[in-house]
PDB file of C-alpha atoms in Angstrom:
ATOM      1  CA  MET A   1     -12.011 -66.806  29.125  1.00 40.00           C
ATOM      2  CA  ASN A   2     -11.085 -66.743  32.227  1.00 45.00           C
ATOM      3  CA  THR A   3      -7.213 -66.971  32.304  1.00 46.00           C
ATOM      4  CA  ALA A   4      -5.148 -66.133  35.299  1.00 58.00           C
ATOM      5  CA  LYS A   5      -1.548 -67.029  35.811  1.00 76.00           C
ATOM      6  CA  ASP A   6      -2.219 -70.249  37.641  1.00 88.00           C
ATOM      7  CA  HIS A   7      -5.226 -71.564  36.361  1.00 94.00           C
ATOM      8  CA  ILE A   8      -7.717 -71.553  33.494  1.00 97.00           C
ATOM      9  CA  LYS A   9     -11.359 -71.892  33.897  1.00 97.00           C
ATOM     10  CA  LYS A  10     -13.923 -72.823  31.095  1.00 98.00           C
ATOM     11  CA  GLU A  11     -17.698 -73.678  31.089  1.00 98.00           C
ATOM     12  CA  ILE A  12     -20.174 -75.192  28.411  1.00 98.00           C
ATOM     13  CA  LEU A  13     -23.995 -75.714  28.811  1.00 98.00           C
ATOM     14  CA  LEU A  14     -24.392 -79.220  26.935  1.00 98.00           C
ATOM     15  CA  LYS A  15     -27.909 -80.003  26.236  1.00 97.00           C
ATOM     16  CA  ALA A  16     -28.062 -83.376  28.121  1.00 97.00           C
ATOM     17  CA  PRO A  17     -28.844 -84.647  31.351  1.00 97.00           C
ATOM     18  CA  VAL A  18     -26.160 -84.863  33.868  1.00 98.00           C
ATOM     19  CA  SER A  19     -25.872 -88.692  33.904  1.00 97.00           C
ATOM     20  CA  ARG A  20     -25.072 -88.675  30.619  1.00 97.00           C
ATOM     21  CA  VAL A  21     -22.532 -86.045  30.778  1.00 98.00           C
ATOM     22  CA  TRP A  22     -21.141 -87.961  33.676  1.00 98.00           C
ATOM     23  CA  ARG A  23     -20.924 -90.967  32.192  1.00 98.00           C
ATOM     24  CA  ALA A  24     -18.801 -89.034  29.214  1.00 98.00           C
ATOM     25  CA  LEU A  25     -16.427 -88.073  31.687  1.00 98.00           C
ATOM     26  CA  SER A  26     -16.205 -90.973  34.154  1.00 98.00           C
ATOM     27  CA  ASP A  27     -16.128 -93.857  31.624  1.00 98.00           C
ATOM     28  CA  ALA A  28     -12.281 -94.006  30.563  1.00 98.00           C
ATOM     29  CA  GLU A  29     -13.263 -95.164  27.273  1.00 97.00           C
ATOM     30  CA  GLU A  30     -15.948 -92.755  26.394  1.00 97.00           C
ATOM     31  CA  PHE A  31     -13.639 -89.978  27.741  1.00 98.00           C
ATOM     32  CA  GLY A  32     -10.983 -91.232  25.404  1.00 97.00           C
ATOM     33  CA  GLU A  33     -13.447 -91.108  22.524  1.00 96.00           C
ATOM     34  CA  TRP A  34     -14.066 -87.350  22.779  1.00 97.00           C
ATOM     35  CA  PHE A  35     -10.753 -86.413  24.277  1.00 97.00           C
ATOM     36  CA  GLY A  36      -8.984 -88.119  21.654  1.00 96.00           C
ATOM     37  CA  ALA A  37      -7.072 -90.681  23.758  1.00 97.00           C
ATOM     38  CA  ALA A  38      -6.940 -94.696  23.099  1.00 97.00           C
ATOM     39  CA  LEU A  39      -8.133 -95.793  26.408  1.00 98.00           C
ATOM     40  CA  LYS A  40      -9.764 -99.019  25.484  1.00 97.00           C
ATOM     41  CA  GLY A  41     -10.003-101.384  28.371  1.00 97.00           C
ATOM     42  CA  LYS A  42      -9.078 -98.579  31.286  1.00 98.00           C
ATOM     43  CA  THR A  43     -10.940 -97.523  33.964  1.00 98.00           C
ATOM     44  CA  PHE A  44     -10.903 -94.411  36.092  1.00 98.00           C
ATOM     45  CA  THR A  45     -10.677 -94.913  39.772  1.00 98.00           C
ATOM     46  CA  PRO A  46      -9.718 -92.371  42.774  1.00 98.00           C
ATOM     47  CA  GLY A  47      -5.817 -93.172  43.094  1.00 98.00           C
ATOM     48  CA  SER A  48      -5.578 -94.668  39.813  1.00 97.00           C
ATOM     49  CA  ARG A  49      -2.891 -93.747  37.078  1.00 97.00           C
ATOM     50  CA  VAL A  50      -4.548 -94.008  33.660  1.00 98.00           C
ATOM     51  CA  LEU A  51      -2.169 -94.157  30.605  1.00 96.00           C
ATOM     52  CA  GLY A  52      -3.042 -93.999  27.011  1.00 96.00           C
ATOM     53  CA  GLN A  53      -1.696 -92.914  23.843  1.00 94.00           C
ATOM     54  CA  MET A  54      -3.436 -89.370  22.474  1.00 94.00           C
ATOM     55  CA  THR A  55      -4.906 -90.304  18.828  1.00 94.00           C
ATOM     56  CA  ALA A  56      -5.700 -86.597  17.652  1.00 85.00           C
ATOM     57  CA  SER A  57      -4.259 -85.577  14.454  1.00 84.00           C
ATOM     58  CA  GLY A  58      -0.561 -84.277  14.968  1.00 83.00           C
ATOM     59  CA  CYS A  59      -0.421 -85.573  18.792  1.00 83.00           C
ATOM     60  CA  GLU A  60       0.276 -89.395  18.361  1.00 85.00           C
ATOM     61  CA  ASN A  61       3.247 -89.570  19.794  1.00 86.00           C
ATOM     62  CA  ILE A  62       2.242 -87.526  22.817  1.00 90.00           C
ATOM     63  CA  ALA A  63       1.018 -89.905  26.150  1.00 91.00           C
ATOM     64  CA  PHE A  64      -1.986 -89.312  27.804  1.00 95.00           C
ATOM     65  CA  ASP A  65      -0.877 -89.861  31.710  1.00 95.00           C
ATOM     66  CA  VAL A  66      -3.385 -89.073  34.365  1.00 97.00           C
ATOM     67  CA  LEU A  67      -3.884 -89.799  38.087  1.00 98.00           C
ATOM     68  CA  ILE A  68      -7.196 -89.588  39.096  1.00 98.00           C
ATOM     69  CA  GLU A  69      -7.715 -87.674  42.158  1.00 98.00           C
ATOM     70  CA  ASP A  70     -11.630 -87.826  43.067  1.00 98.00           C
ATOM     71  CA  MET A  71     -14.669 -88.860  41.588  1.00 98.00           C
ATOM     72  CA  GLU A  72     -18.108 -87.933  42.755  1.00 98.00           C
ATOM     73  CA  PRO A  73     -20.792 -89.329  40.449  1.00 98.00           C
ATOM     74  CA  ASN A  74     -22.750 -86.678  38.678  1.00 98.00           C
ATOM     75  CA  ARG A  75     -20.873 -83.876  40.162  1.00 98.00           C
ATOM     76  CA  LEU A  76     -16.991 -83.935  39.901  1.00 98.00           C
ATOM     77  CA  LEU A  77     -14.171 -85.947  38.304  1.00 98.00           C
ATOM     78  CA  SER A  78     -10.319 -84.730  38.878  1.00 98.00           C
ATOM     79  CA  PHE A  79      -6.967 -85.623  37.909  1.00 98.00           C
ATOM     80  CA  TRP A  80      -3.479 -84.609  37.990  1.00 98.00           C
ATOM     81  CA  TRP A  81      -1.116 -84.559  34.895  1.00 97.00           C
ATOM     82  CA  HIS A  82       1.747 -82.768  33.381  1.00 95.00           C
ATOM     83  CA  PRO A  83       0.840 -79.782  31.534  1.00 93.00           C
ATOM     84  CA  TYR A  84       1.726 -79.488  27.924  1.00 92.00           C
ATOM     85  CA  ALA A  85       3.926 -82.487  27.886  1.00 90.00           C
ATOM     86  CA  VAL A  86       4.294 -82.562  24.115  1.00 89.00           C
ATOM     87  CA  ASP A  87       7.935 -83.128  23.708  1.00 86.00           C
ATOM     88  CA  PRO A  88       8.901 -87.066  23.615  1.00 82.00           C
ATOM     89  CA  SER A  89      12.440 -86.332  24.001  1.00 86.00           C
ATOM     90  CA  ILE A  90      12.092 -84.641  27.444  1.00 86.00           C
ATOM     91  CA  ASP A  91      11.001 -86.403  31.123  1.00 89.00           C
ATOM     92  CA  TYR A  92       8.476 -84.357  32.559  1.00 90.00           C
ATOM     93  CA  SER A  93       8.197 -86.850  35.353  1.00 89.00           C
ATOM     94  CA  LYS A  94       9.938 -84.587  37.893  1.00 88.00           C
ATOM     95  CA  GLU A  95       7.941 -81.608  37.074  1.00 90.00           C
ATOM     96  CA  PRO A  96       4.938 -80.698  39.152  1.00 94.00           C
ATOM     97  CA  THR A  97       1.594 -81.485  37.704  1.00 96.00           C
ATOM     98  CA  THR A  98      -1.774 -79.419  37.441  1.00 97.00           C
ATOM     99  CA  LEU A  99      -4.937 -80.539  38.813  1.00 98.00           C
ATOM    100  CA  VAL A 100      -8.122 -80.726  36.164  1.00 98.00           C
ATOM    101  CA  VAL A 101     -11.330 -80.506  37.862  1.00 98.00           C
ATOM    102  CA  PHE A 102     -14.708 -81.092  36.130  1.00 98.00           C
ATOM    103  CA  SER A 103     -17.674 -79.852  37.712  1.00 98.00           C
ATOM    104  CA  LEU A 104     -21.475 -80.948  36.848  1.00 98.00           C
ATOM    105  CA  LYS A 105     -24.353 -78.830  37.894  1.00 98.00           C
ATOM    106  CA  GLU A 106     -27.848 -79.584  36.566  1.00 97.00           C
ATOM    107  CA  VAL A 107     -29.234 -76.454  35.086  1.00 97.00           C
ATOM    108  CA  GLU A 108     -32.309 -75.309  33.324  1.00 97.00           C
ATOM    109  CA  GLY A 109     -31.595 -76.535  29.436  1.00 95.00           C
ATOM    110  CA  GLY A 110     -29.143 -79.406  30.529  1.00 97.00           C
ATOM    111  CA  THR A 111     -26.152 -79.428  32.377  1.00 98.00           C
ATOM    112  CA  LEU A 112     -23.211 -76.944  33.104  1.00 98.00           C
ATOM    113  CA  LEU A 113     -19.851 -78.381  32.644  1.00 98.00           C
ATOM    114  CA  SER A 114     -16.921 -76.789  33.903  1.00 98.00           C
ATOM    115  CA  VAL A 115     -13.371 -76.956  33.937  1.00 98.00           C
ATOM    116  CA  ILE A 116     -10.441 -75.490  35.839  1.00 98.00           C
ATOM    117  CA  GLU A 117      -7.165 -76.523  35.692  1.00 98.00           C
ATOM    118  CA  SER A 118      -5.035 -75.204  38.329  1.00 97.00           C
ATOM    119  CA  GLY A 119      -1.425 -75.234  39.610  1.00 96.00           C
ATOM    120  CA  PHE A 120       0.437 -73.461  36.200  1.00 95.00           C
ATOM    121  CA  ASP A 121       2.314 -71.007  39.124  1.00 92.00           C
ATOM    122  CA  LYS A 122       4.044 -74.397  40.077  1.00 93.00           C
ATOM    123  CA  ILE A 123       5.667 -75.384  36.934  1.00 91.00           C
ATOM    124  CA  SER A 124       8.842 -74.083  35.508  1.00 87.00           C
ATOM    125  CA  PRO A 125       8.476 -70.371  34.414  1.00 87.00           C
ATOM    126  CA  SER A 126      10.134 -71.203  31.003  1.00 86.00           C
ATOM    127  CA  ARG A 127       7.252 -73.486  30.272  1.00 88.00           C
ATOM    128  CA  THR A 128       4.061 -71.616  32.072  1.00 90.00           C
ATOM    129  CA  VAL A 129       3.124 -68.910  29.500  1.00 90.00           C
ATOM    130  CA  GLU A 130       3.104 -71.418  26.664  1.00 92.00           C
ATOM    131  CA  ALA A 131       1.222 -74.031  28.757  1.00 93.00           C
ATOM    132  CA  LEU A 132      -1.284 -71.696  29.773  1.00 94.00           C
ATOM    133  CA  HIS A 133      -1.823 -70.586  26.492  1.00 93.00           C
ATOM    134  CA  MET A 134      -1.818 -73.852  24.352  1.00 93.00           C
ATOM    135  CA  HIS A 135      -4.200 -75.385  27.168  1.00 94.00           C
ATOM    136  CA  SER A 136      -6.533 -72.614  27.461  1.00 94.00           C
ATOM    137  CA  GLY A 137      -7.168 -73.080  23.518  1.00 94.00           C
ATOM    138  CA  GLY A 138      -6.911 -77.047  23.979  1.00 94.00           C
ATOM    139  CA  TRP A 139      -9.902 -76.822  26.957  1.00 97.00           C
ATOM    140  CA  ASP A 140     -12.121 -74.622  24.058  1.00 96.00           C
ATOM    141  CA  GLU A 141     -11.674 -77.487  21.688  1.00 96.00           C
ATOM    142  CA  GLN A 142     -12.300 -80.336  24.362  1.00 97.00           C
ATOM    143  CA  LEU A 143     -15.403 -78.728  25.343  1.00 98.00           C
ATOM    144  CA  LYS A 144     -16.598 -78.548  21.563  1.00 97.00           C
ATOM    145  CA  ASN A 145     -15.261 -82.231  21.360  1.00 97.00           C
ATOM    146  CA  ILE A 146     -17.568 -83.298  24.454  1.00 98.00           C
ATOM    147  CA  GLU A 147     -20.457 -81.323  23.203  1.00 98.00           C
ATOM    148  CA  LYS A 148     -20.315 -82.797  19.839  1.00 97.00           C
ATOM    149  CA  TYR A 149     -19.927 -86.254  21.083  1.00 98.00           C
ATOM    150  CA  ILE A 150     -22.830 -86.066  23.397  1.00 97.00           C
ATOM    151  CA  SER A 151     -25.205 -84.826  20.943  1.00 93.00           C
ATOM    152  CA  THR A 152     -23.993 -87.493  18.361  1.00 90.00           C
ATOM    153  CA  SER A 153     -24.292 -90.140  21.060  1.00 79.00           C
ATOM    154  CA  GLN A 154     -27.578 -89.032  22.339  1.00 62.00           C
ATOM    155  CA  THR A 155     -29.047 -89.147  18.696  1.00 54.00           C
ATOM    156  CA  ASN A 156     -27.821 -92.822  18.264  1.00 49.00           C
ATOM    157  CA  VAL A 157     -29.416 -93.901  21.541  1.00 46.00           C
ATOM    158  CA  GLN A 158     -32.890 -92.138  20.768  1.00 43.00           C
ATOM    159  CA  ASP A 159     -32.495 -93.662  17.360  1.00 40.00           C
ATOM    160  CA  HIS A 160     -32.300 -97.231  18.616  1.00 39.00           C
ATOM    161  CA  ALA A 161     -34.587 -96.542  21.335  1.00 40.00           C
ATOM    162  CA  GLY A 162     -37.725 -95.866  18.897  1.00 39.00           C
TER     163      GLY A 162
END
């Protein structure tokens, strides 16, 4: 685990081509399926705000609210969001956001996916430690989720192809 006071960095080797991992990241509906957010009918485009509702058990009252920063096909997806914005009674809109960057790299055996979330040093000091802790564990889970999603969806594609 690489967790500093201002960022989190996680990596995973996915046994899939870059194009497949890219689709799971860049297609909002697919992203929502593995991430646990209701994003049906939504699209990711640079400069767009994407709103949805989290669907993971225990998180149904949490909004998924991101501003897409950049998309470089088969290489990079980034967005801004409010970290650990889990209390529906709090208006987080006045707080600074963190930047989440997904990077893809073709490597032997598949695709190296890295996620870096930075900017925790800009949020309220009273929230920084808990946000870092919760997001660090959250990214561990999300990388497992995308790995399972991609391996399951690839199996289904192969099963239907032959």
